[in-house]
Each structure stands twice: as structure tokens, then as C-alpha cells.
Short mmCIF file of C-alpha atoms in Angstrom, two decimals:
data_model
loop_
_atom_site.label_atom_id
_atom_site.label_comp_id
_atom_site.label_asym_id
_atom_site.label_seq_id
_atom_site.Cartn_x
_atom_site.Cartn_y
_atom_site.Cartn_z
CA MET A 5 41.59 -0.37 -56.77
CA LYS A 6 40.10 2.85 -56.38
CA LYS A 7 36.94 1.37 -55.31
CA LEU A 8 38.72 -0.67 -52.55
CA SER A 9 40.32 2.53 -51.24
CA VAL A 10 36.91 4.22 -50.93
CA TYR A 11 35.63 0.99 -48.99
CA LEU A 12 38.45 1.01 -46.93
CA TRP A 13 38.01 4.76 -46.01
CA ILE A 14 34.55 4.10 -44.93
CA VAL A 15 35.45 1.12 -42.90
CA VAL A 16 38.07 2.87 -41.34
CA CYS A 17 35.73 5.96 -40.41
CA PHE A 18 33.00 3.48 -39.14
CA VAL A 19 35.47 1.51 -36.94
CA CYS A 20 36.81 4.79 -35.53
CA PHE A 21 33.29 5.91 -35.04
CA VAL A 22 32.28 2.55 -33.02
CA CYS A 23 35.42 2.76 -30.55
CA PHE A 24 34.99 6.47 -30.02
CA ALA A 25 31.30 6.06 -29.17
CA ALA A 26 31.64 2.92 -27.28
CA PHE A 27 34.54 4.74 -25.26
CA SER A 28 32.40 7.91 -24.87
CA VAL A 29 29.34 5.77 -23.85
CA GLN A 30 31.27 3.77 -21.22
CA ALA A 31 32.93 7.01 -19.74
CA ALA A 32 29.44 8.86 -19.55
CA ASP A 33 27.47 5.94 -17.78
CA PRO A 34 27.13 5.81 -13.95
CA PRO A 35 27.91 1.92 -12.30
CA ALA A 36 25.01 -0.16 -13.55
CA VAL A 37 22.82 -2.34 -11.14
CA GLY A 38 24.10 -5.86 -11.64
CA GLY A 39 27.55 -4.67 -13.02
CA GLN A 40 30.73 -3.96 -11.57
CA LEU A 41 32.52 -0.94 -10.42
CA PRO A 42 35.11 0.90 -12.60
CA ASP A 43 38.51 0.09 -12.06
CA PHE A 44 40.11 2.43 -9.60
CA LYS A 45 42.26 2.57 -6.61
CA LEU A 46 42.06 4.75 -3.44
CA PRO A 47 45.12 5.66 -1.39
CA ALA A 48 45.95 3.92 1.93
CA PRO A 49 43.87 5.78 4.49
CA LYS A 50 46.10 7.85 6.64
CA SER A 51 44.35 7.31 10.11
CA SER A 52 44.41 4.19 11.80
CA THR A 53 40.89 4.39 12.51
CA ASP A 54 40.00 4.57 8.82
CA LYS A 55 42.29 1.72 8.21
CA ASN A 56 40.91 -0.51 10.85
CA TYR A 57 37.55 0.33 9.90
CA LEU A 58 37.91 -0.58 6.11
CA GLY A 59 40.17 -3.49 6.82
CA VAL A 60 42.76 -2.46 4.69
CA SER A 61 45.68 -2.20 7.27
CA GLY A 62 48.42 -4.74 7.73
CA ILE A 63 51.34 -5.99 5.72
CA PHE A 64 49.03 -6.85 2.86
CA PHE A 65 47.51 -3.61 2.40
CA SER A 66 50.16 -0.78 2.90
CA GLY A 67 49.43 0.93 -0.33
CA PRO A 68 46.39 1.65 -2.43
CA PHE A 69 43.22 -0.61 -2.35
CA THR A 70 40.19 -1.30 -4.40
CA VAL A 71 36.82 -1.33 -2.85
CA PRO A 72 36.22 -5.16 -3.18
CA GLN A 73 39.35 -5.48 -0.99
CA ILE A 74 37.58 -3.79 1.93
CA LYS A 75 36.61 -6.04 4.77
CA ALA A 76 32.87 -5.93 4.58
CA LYS A 77 29.72 -7.54 2.90
CA VAL A 78 28.39 -4.51 1.74
CA VAL A 79 30.02 -1.09 0.91
CA ILE A 80 28.04 1.90 0.47
CA LEU A 81 29.97 4.52 -1.57
CA GLN A 82 29.05 8.14 -1.40
CA ILE A 83 29.81 10.48 -4.11
CA PHE A 84 29.87 14.00 -2.72
CA SER A 85 31.39 17.32 -2.76
CA MET A 86 31.98 20.11 -0.13
CA TYR A 87 30.46 22.72 -2.48
CA CYS A 88 27.35 20.81 -2.87
CA PRO A 89 24.38 22.14 -0.82
CA TYR A 90 22.53 18.77 -0.89
CA CYS A 91 25.75 16.71 0.45
CA GLN A 92 25.88 19.46 3.18
CA LYS A 93 22.26 19.16 4.16
CA ASP A 94 22.63 15.32 3.84
CA ALA A 95 25.44 15.03 5.79
CA PRO A 96 23.99 14.44 9.09
CA HIS A 97 21.56 11.81 7.77
CA VAL A 98 24.60 9.82 6.38
CA ASN A 99 26.17 9.95 9.64
CA SER A 100 23.14 8.93 11.59
CA LEU A 101 23.08 5.87 8.77
CA TYR A 102 26.50 4.99 9.93
CA ASN A 103 25.62 5.17 13.65
CA LYS A 104 22.69 3.06 13.04
CA ILE A 105 25.04 0.41 11.39
CA GLU A 106 27.53 0.59 13.89
CA ASN A 107 25.05 0.26 16.68
CA ASP A 108 23.20 -3.17 15.35
CA PRO A 109 25.35 -6.11 16.10
CA ALA A 110 23.84 -7.54 13.11
CA LEU A 111 25.09 -5.20 10.72
CA LYS A 112 28.33 -3.94 12.37
CA GLY A 113 31.22 -4.94 10.16
CA LYS A 114 29.18 -6.06 7.54
CA ILE A 115 28.28 -2.77 6.08
CA LYS A 116 30.89 -0.26 5.54
CA LEU A 117 30.50 3.38 4.40
CA LEU A 118 33.11 5.60 2.43
CA GLY A 119 32.72 8.89 0.72
CA ILE A 120 34.45 10.31 -2.40
CA GLY A 121 34.58 14.01 -2.52
CA ALA A 122 34.48 14.77 -6.45
CA GLY A 123 36.91 17.71 -7.49
CA ASN A 124 37.82 18.09 -3.81
CA SER A 125 41.50 18.48 -2.56
CA ASP A 126 42.42 16.75 0.59
CA TYR A 127 42.07 20.20 2.58
CA GLU A 128 38.53 20.46 1.19
CA VAL A 129 37.55 16.73 2.16
CA GLY A 130 39.17 17.39 5.56
CA LEU A 131 37.17 20.65 6.19
CA PHE A 132 33.87 18.74 5.21
CA LYS A 133 34.78 16.06 7.49
CA LYS A 134 35.51 18.48 10.41
CA LYS A 135 32.38 20.58 9.81
CA TYR A 136 30.13 17.50 9.85
CA GLN A 137 31.94 15.26 12.30
CA ILE A 138 31.76 12.64 9.68
CA PRO A 139 32.93 9.24 11.45
CA PHE A 140 33.68 7.10 8.18
CA PRO A 141 36.49 7.80 5.76
CA LEU A 142 36.40 10.11 3.38
CA PHE A 143 38.61 10.46 -0.03
CA SER A 144 39.44 13.23 -2.07
CA ASP A 145 39.31 12.99 -5.97
CA GLY A 146 40.76 16.51 -6.76
CA ASP A 147 41.06 15.90 -10.45
CA PHE A 148 37.59 14.29 -10.90
CA LYS A 149 39.38 11.37 -12.19
CA ILE A 150 37.22 8.78 -10.13
CA HIS A 151 34.34 11.01 -10.68
CA LYS A 152 34.81 10.54 -14.41
CA LEU A 153 34.94 6.83 -14.23
CA MET A 154 31.89 7.03 -12.22
CA GLY A 155 29.94 8.49 -15.10
CA GLU A 156 30.18 12.07 -13.89
CA VAL A 157 27.07 11.69 -11.74
CA ARG A 158 25.66 14.68 -9.75
CA THR A 159 26.02 14.71 -6.04
CA PRO A 160 25.19 13.12 -3.82
CA TYR A 161 25.27 9.84 -5.33
CA PHE A 162 25.28 6.55 -3.59
CA ILE A 163 26.52 3.33 -4.98
CA GLY A 164 25.81 0.04 -3.01
CA VAL A 165 28.33 -2.82 -3.90
CA LYS A 166 27.97 -6.42 -2.78
CA ILE A 167 31.47 -8.07 -1.79
CA ASN A 168 31.15 -11.74 -2.37
CA PRO A 169 33.58 -14.30 -0.26
CA ASP A 170 35.66 -15.21 -3.40
CA GLY A 171 36.48 -11.60 -3.90
CA SER A 172 34.39 -10.74 -6.60
CA HIS A 173 31.77 -7.65 -6.37
CA GLN A 174 28.58 -6.55 -7.89
CA VAL A 175 26.63 -3.26 -8.06
CA PHE A 176 23.28 -3.60 -6.46
CA TYR A 177 22.40 -0.02 -5.85
CA SER A 178 23.16 3.01 -7.92
CA ARG A 179 21.24 6.30 -7.56
CA LEU A 180 21.40 9.99 -7.19
CA GLY A 181 19.70 11.90 -4.22
CA ALA A 182 20.09 12.47 -0.67
CA ILE A 183 19.13 9.77 1.91
CA GLU A 184 16.90 11.55 4.21
CA GLY A 185 14.91 8.79 5.66
CA ASN A 186 17.84 6.67 6.58
CA GLU A 187 15.70 3.65 7.91
CA LYS A 188 14.15 3.08 4.52
CA PHE A 189 17.43 3.39 2.89
CA LEU A 190 19.01 1.06 5.14
CA ASN A 191 16.33 -1.71 4.80
CA GLU A 192 16.68 -0.89 1.07
CA ILE A 193 20.26 -1.78 1.19
CA ILE A 194 19.92 -5.05 3.30
CA THR A 195 17.23 -6.40 1.06
CA LEU A 196 18.76 -5.42 -2.35
CA SER A 197 22.26 -6.81 -1.14
CA GLY A 198 20.51 -9.81 0.19
CA LEU A 199 22.31 -9.45 3.25
CA GLN A 200 19.17 -10.59 5.14
CA MET B 4 38.22 9.82 -56.36
CA LYS B 5 40.11 11.94 -53.76
CA LYS B 6 37.43 14.23 -53.40
CA PHE B 7 35.10 11.13 -52.59
CA ASN B 8 37.50 10.10 -49.87
CA LEU B 9 37.36 13.46 -48.29
CA LEU B 10 33.64 13.72 -48.39
CA ALA B 11 33.40 10.16 -46.71
CA LEU B 12 35.71 11.34 -43.89
CA THR B 13 33.80 14.57 -43.59
CA VAL B 14 30.50 12.49 -43.28
CA ALA B 15 31.96 10.23 -40.73
CA VAL B 16 33.49 12.94 -38.40
CA SER B 17 30.27 15.07 -38.53
CA ALA B 18 28.34 12.02 -37.68
CA MET B 19 30.57 11.52 -34.56
CA VAL B 20 30.31 15.02 -33.62
CA LEU B 21 26.71 15.25 -33.99
CA ILE B 22 25.66 11.94 -32.51
CA LEU B 23 27.86 12.00 -29.47
CA PRO B 24 26.52 14.04 -26.34
CA PRO B 25 28.54 16.88 -25.53
CA ALA B 26 30.86 16.91 -22.58
CA LYS B 27 29.43 17.41 -19.09
CA ASP B 28 31.07 20.04 -17.02
CA ALA B 29 32.53 18.46 -13.97
CA PHE B 30 31.41 21.29 -11.70
CA SER B 31 28.05 22.24 -10.36
CA LEU B 32 27.19 18.74 -9.83
CA SER B 33 25.01 19.38 -6.67
CA ASP B 34 21.48 17.91 -7.14
CA ALA B 35 20.46 21.23 -5.29
CA TYR B 36 20.31 22.87 -8.89
CA LYS B 37 18.60 20.04 -10.81
CA ASN B 38 18.98 20.78 -14.60
CA ASN B 39 18.99 24.42 -14.13
CA ILE B 40 22.72 25.38 -14.80
CA TYR B 41 23.42 26.68 -18.08
CA GLN B 42 26.40 24.98 -19.55
CA THR B 43 28.75 27.54 -20.80
CA GLY B 44 31.43 25.15 -21.89
CA PRO B 45 35.22 26.20 -21.96
CA LEU B 46 35.61 30.07 -21.94
CA LYS B 47 38.78 32.27 -22.45
CA PRO B 48 40.55 31.90 -18.90
CA THR B 49 40.72 35.71 -18.46
CA ASP B 50 39.66 38.72 -20.60
CA SER B 51 40.16 41.97 -18.77
CA ARG B 52 42.88 44.24 -18.02
CA LEU B 53 43.57 44.42 -14.03
CA LYS B 54 43.46 48.03 -12.91
CA VAL B 55 44.35 47.39 -9.07
CA ARG B 56 47.66 46.41 -7.59
CA LEU B 57 48.88 44.98 -4.49
CA GLY B 58 49.68 47.57 -1.82
CA GLU B 59 47.28 49.99 -3.17
CA LYS B 60 44.21 51.30 -1.75
CA ALA B 61 41.00 49.24 -2.99
CA PRO B 62 38.71 51.26 -4.99
CA GLY B 63 35.45 51.82 -2.83
CA PHE B 64 31.89 50.97 -3.86
CA THR B 65 28.38 50.67 -2.33
CA LEU B 66 26.18 48.14 -3.85
CA PRO B 67 22.80 46.66 -3.24
CA SER B 68 22.63 43.25 -1.53
CA VAL B 69 20.16 40.38 -1.97
CA SER B 70 19.00 40.88 1.60
CA GLY B 71 17.93 44.63 1.10
CA GLU B 72 20.42 46.89 2.41
CA LYS B 73 23.23 48.50 0.85
CA VAL B 74 26.90 47.60 1.50
CA SER B 75 29.85 49.83 1.15
CA LEU B 76 33.51 48.39 1.38
CA GLU B 77 34.11 51.61 3.63
CA ASP B 78 31.90 50.04 6.33
CA TYR B 79 34.78 47.76 6.90
CA TYR B 80 37.63 50.23 7.22
CA GLY B 81 39.32 49.69 10.50
CA LYS B 82 36.81 46.76 11.72
CA LYS B 83 37.46 43.90 9.45
CA ASN B 84 39.59 42.05 6.89
CA VAL B 85 37.39 41.68 3.54
CA VAL B 86 37.54 39.14 1.03
CA LEU B 87 35.75 40.06 -2.45
CA SER B 88 34.72 37.06 -4.46
CA PHE B 89 33.76 38.20 -7.66
CA VAL B 90 32.02 35.36 -9.72
CA PRO B 91 31.13 35.64 -13.52
CA ALA B 92 27.66 35.14 -13.73
CA ALA B 93 24.60 33.24 -11.58
CA TRP B 94 23.34 29.70 -12.88
CA THR B 95 26.71 28.81 -14.74
CA PRO B 96 28.83 25.66 -13.54
CA VAL B 97 31.98 26.82 -11.78
CA CYS B 98 30.03 29.91 -9.77
CA SER B 99 27.29 27.55 -8.60
CA ASP B 100 30.14 25.46 -7.18
CA GLN B 101 31.95 27.95 -5.37
CA TRP B 102 30.06 29.97 -2.72
CA PRO B 103 28.35 26.93 -1.27
CA GLY B 104 31.77 25.77 -0.12
CA TYR B 105 32.66 29.30 1.45
CA ASN B 106 29.12 28.71 3.07
CA ILE B 107 30.31 26.15 5.49
CA VAL B 108 33.64 27.75 6.59
CA LYS B 109 32.33 30.88 8.35
CA ASP B 110 34.75 30.06 11.30
CA LEU B 111 37.76 30.36 8.77
CA PHE B 112 36.85 33.93 8.08
CA ASP B 113 35.81 34.64 11.80
CA ALA B 114 39.21 33.45 12.92
CA HIS B 115 40.97 35.89 10.68
CA ASP B 116 38.57 38.71 11.45
CA ALA B 117 37.25 38.74 7.87
CA VAL B 118 34.12 39.05 6.00
CA LEU B 119 33.41 37.80 2.48
CA LEU B 120 31.34 39.77 0.05
CA GLY B 121 29.92 37.81 -2.96
CA ILE B 122 29.53 39.90 -6.09
CA THR B 123 28.20 39.25 -9.42
CA VAL B 124 26.79 41.87 -12.41
CA ASP B 125 23.27 40.10 -12.25
CA ASN B 126 20.36 41.77 -10.86
CA ILE B 127 19.06 41.12 -7.56
CA PRO B 128 15.91 38.97 -8.53
CA THR B 129 18.42 36.61 -10.42
CA LEU B 130 20.73 36.54 -7.33
CA PHE B 131 17.91 35.77 -5.08
CA SER B 132 16.66 32.78 -7.11
CA TRP B 133 20.16 31.29 -7.69
CA THR B 134 21.42 31.70 -4.13
CA ASN B 135 18.20 30.32 -2.54
CA GLN B 136 19.59 26.77 -3.99
CA MET B 137 22.63 27.23 -1.91
CA GLY B 138 20.79 27.36 1.62
CA LYS B 139 21.25 30.23 3.86
CA LEU B 140 24.30 32.11 2.99
CA TRP B 141 25.99 33.88 5.85
CA PHE B 142 27.69 36.44 3.61
CA PRO B 143 26.24 39.39 1.84
CA VAL B 144 25.52 38.76 -1.78
CA LEU B 145 25.74 42.26 -3.98
CA SER B 146 24.66 43.15 -7.33
CA ASP B 147 26.82 44.87 -9.46
CA PHE B 148 24.09 45.35 -12.32
CA TRP B 149 23.51 48.57 -12.65
CA PRO B 150 25.68 50.82 -13.82
CA HIS B 151 26.36 47.80 -15.25
CA GLY B 152 29.56 46.01 -13.78
CA GLN B 153 30.79 49.53 -12.61
CA THR B 154 32.53 47.94 -9.49
CA ALA B 155 34.26 45.09 -11.60
CA GLU B 156 35.35 47.62 -14.21
CA LYS B 157 36.88 49.74 -11.17
CA TYR B 158 38.85 46.68 -10.39
CA GLY B 159 39.74 46.27 -14.18
CA ILE B 160 38.01 42.56 -14.13
CA LEU B 161 34.85 43.13 -16.32
CA ARG B 162 35.24 40.71 -19.20
CA THR B 163 34.25 42.04 -22.73
CA ASP B 164 30.99 40.07 -22.78
CA GLY B 165 29.82 42.07 -19.66
CA THR B 166 30.42 39.19 -17.10
CA SER B 167 33.12 39.64 -14.43
CA GLU B 168 36.26 37.55 -14.12
CA ARG B 169 36.33 34.92 -11.19
CA ALA B 170 38.48 36.90 -8.94
CA LEU B 171 39.41 36.80 -5.30
CA ILE B 172 40.78 40.03 -3.55
CA VAL B 173 41.73 40.42 -0.12
CA ILE B 174 41.39 43.70 1.42
CA ASP B 175 43.04 44.38 4.92
CA LYS B 176 41.33 46.56 7.52
CA LYS B 177 43.21 49.75 6.17
CA GLY B 178 41.37 49.22 2.76
CA VAL B 179 44.73 47.92 1.26
CA ILE B 180 44.75 45.28 -1.33
CA ARG B 181 46.79 42.40 -0.08
CA TYR B 182 45.90 39.64 -2.38
CA ILE B 183 44.53 39.49 -5.99
CA ASP B 184 43.67 36.34 -7.58
CA VAL B 185 42.06 36.76 -11.20
CA HIS B 186 41.43 33.19 -11.77
CA ASP B 187 40.93 31.02 -14.84
CA ILE B 188 37.45 31.33 -15.40
CA ASN B 189 37.02 27.62 -15.98
CA GLU B 190 38.38 26.76 -12.51
CA ARG B 191 37.45 27.11 -8.87
CA PRO B 192 40.27 28.78 -6.88
CA SER B 193 42.02 26.85 -4.07
CA LEU B 194 40.14 27.51 -0.79
CA GLU B 195 43.45 26.50 0.77
CA ILE B 196 45.27 29.38 -0.66
CA MET B 197 42.61 31.94 0.29
CA VAL B 198 42.75 30.80 4.11
CA LYS B 199 46.70 30.81 3.72
CA GLU B 200 46.48 34.60 2.42
CA LEU B 201 44.03 35.29 5.44
CA GLU B 202 46.49 33.96 7.79
CA LYS B 203 49.21 36.39 6.49
CA LEU B 204 46.99 39.16 7.69
CA GLN B 205 47.57 38.41 11.25
#
């Protein structure tokens, strides 16, 4: 009986450890290529421009939405912070990437961009948007909730998500670092997502 | 047998603690710093006794700046409102994630006829290397290194380990203290609140 109790203790400890470790690893890993995004929702955009851009307006989308609900074939998520010098420096390049997509009839409407401000309040995200005249939607993540789900990545971090016609999705790009040469980045996005 | 149970539990818990990676700090995420930020872990929120009060004349100081010249608080009397941003130390998580944000909102300070003075107890070479990672800063960065932390001590915000508190102090053109936020060292103060305090000076 005593022996059984010892074994039981060891098994309980082992199970606790495995559960704890599994949870910890899951929380610490950025979205992997070939995998899916963690489960999170973004609030309905306040501006109608952002709503229309993401295709999350109308009677079906009055509240929070998930990334795969965005009307696009590919979504590029940018994890940034207004306090991050590299994100500040990279902002004009990301804007130019957006313009390149919007000015190309073959890409417009198919690739959508959105930014998530890790640890930034609505006010701070608003300042960043105004300072760099950012034309695509930005969302705040003041309490680092989404950032934690994304494996607490450093910034700027880009995640490419392919949205399939059946509503399923797949991460095809997940990398730390500024865009800089946006032509190369865009070509990579197009190729890796299988868009063309 | 009870002892054995306890031993098994201790071994299992120790294994968890040793094998699992330590929690990352949510601040200082910018790739600009690479892996050069020292992770302090959670610190005692405040660790000093404030010596100044709202409505009092701010203690004067003259400190060397990273760009070479000496800066005195008195230089701004009658000319500009002043925001003092004391941060605990260079190359630490939250501090590295504070001034770069202020660096893109110069217009907010200008709109309220205010200047920002960044102060730490680090020496000039350290401040030079650290602030170089933030891009070109528009505001002076001052070194309160020697006599060590003398200015922080005048305000009563020198911590017992020789670093300063994370504090924001707003001083009007008459040299009177109008706002004091000795912030939890582990958190970044809200930019919105600071801007609201500047608005009150008008």
C-alpha cells in the first residue's frame, strides 16, 4: 500500500510536470509555418474605412472578429510597438508595401495588412498611426494578451496567413525583422502563399 | 515513507523550475536591442522616500548630457515647461521601451511649450551606447552618475540599490512642480496621462 502511494506521488508529479511544460512551451512558441494562429479575436474596427478594408462590416460582423474571417486570401499580421525604434524606422516601408498591394489590380483585395501594437494602448496606437500616416488598420494589445499567445515575439514581427475558401487557414510566414526591401518581401509572400 | 513522498515532490518541483525557461519580459521587444537587454525580473515597485511635493519649487541641478553640454534646470525658468523622465538604468527592459516612444511625439511636447529631459544614474559612455540604439533622440539625455545619483537623491527617488525610480516630474515655467508620478518600476507610465498633465499647464 505504501509502495503504491509512492508510485502514485511520482505519477502525479510527472503528470503535473508534463502538463505545465506543455502549456509553457505552447505559450512561448511563435506561430509556426504550416500551423495555425492561436485563438484570439480582434475588436470591430471603429472606422468604416478599416471595416470595409478588412471586410468585417455588415450584419454578420458587428462584434469582434478572427483573422480568418477577414475578406482576403492572404493576411499579413505585423506585431509592432510604438516604443520600438525598428518599428518606427520600418513604418514607411510597410506603408509602401501596402501601397504596392493596393496599386496592383492582381493583388488588391487579395492581400490585407493589419498591425497589432504589443503593450500599446489605443492612444499609443493612435499616435503611431498618425505619426507615420499608416493607411491600414492597427489594433491595440495593451495588456500583451495577444502578444503572449504569439509567443512573446520581439518586434517588428511578421506573420503571413493564408485563408482558404472553406474558412480554414494556415500560417505560411512567421519571421522577426523589419521589411526594408518590400519588393523582395512581397514576392516571398506571393510565392509562399501560393497566390500566384 | 512520508519523507520519501516529500523527497519525490521536491525533486519533481525542482525539475520543473530548473528545466522550464524563465519568463521573458514583455517590455523591450524591439529587435533594435538584439539580445543586449539585461532581464532584471520583477523588482520592488518603489524603493525610496519622496522629498518633493506638488506646488513646491523643484530642486535645481546641472548635469552633463550625452551630446556634451551641461544642462541646468534653471536654463528653462521663464521659458519652457519641463518634463523630467528619470529611468532606473540603461540596458534594462522597461527603460529601453520608454524613451523611443517619447522620441516620436516631440510635437506633443512642442504644443505644450515643454521640453523633456531624460535622466539616469548611468555614466555618459553607457548612455551614449544605449541611446544610440533608439535612433536620434530630440531631447537631452543627462547623466546623474557622479556624485552618484545626487539629483535623484534631491528629489527623493534614489533607490537603495543606487538606481533611480521610474519617475515623471512636470515642472512649469516658474520652476514649480505640477505633477509627480513615481511609477511602479516594472511598468511603463501611460503616455496619455502625461500629455493630459501637460494640457493642464496651459
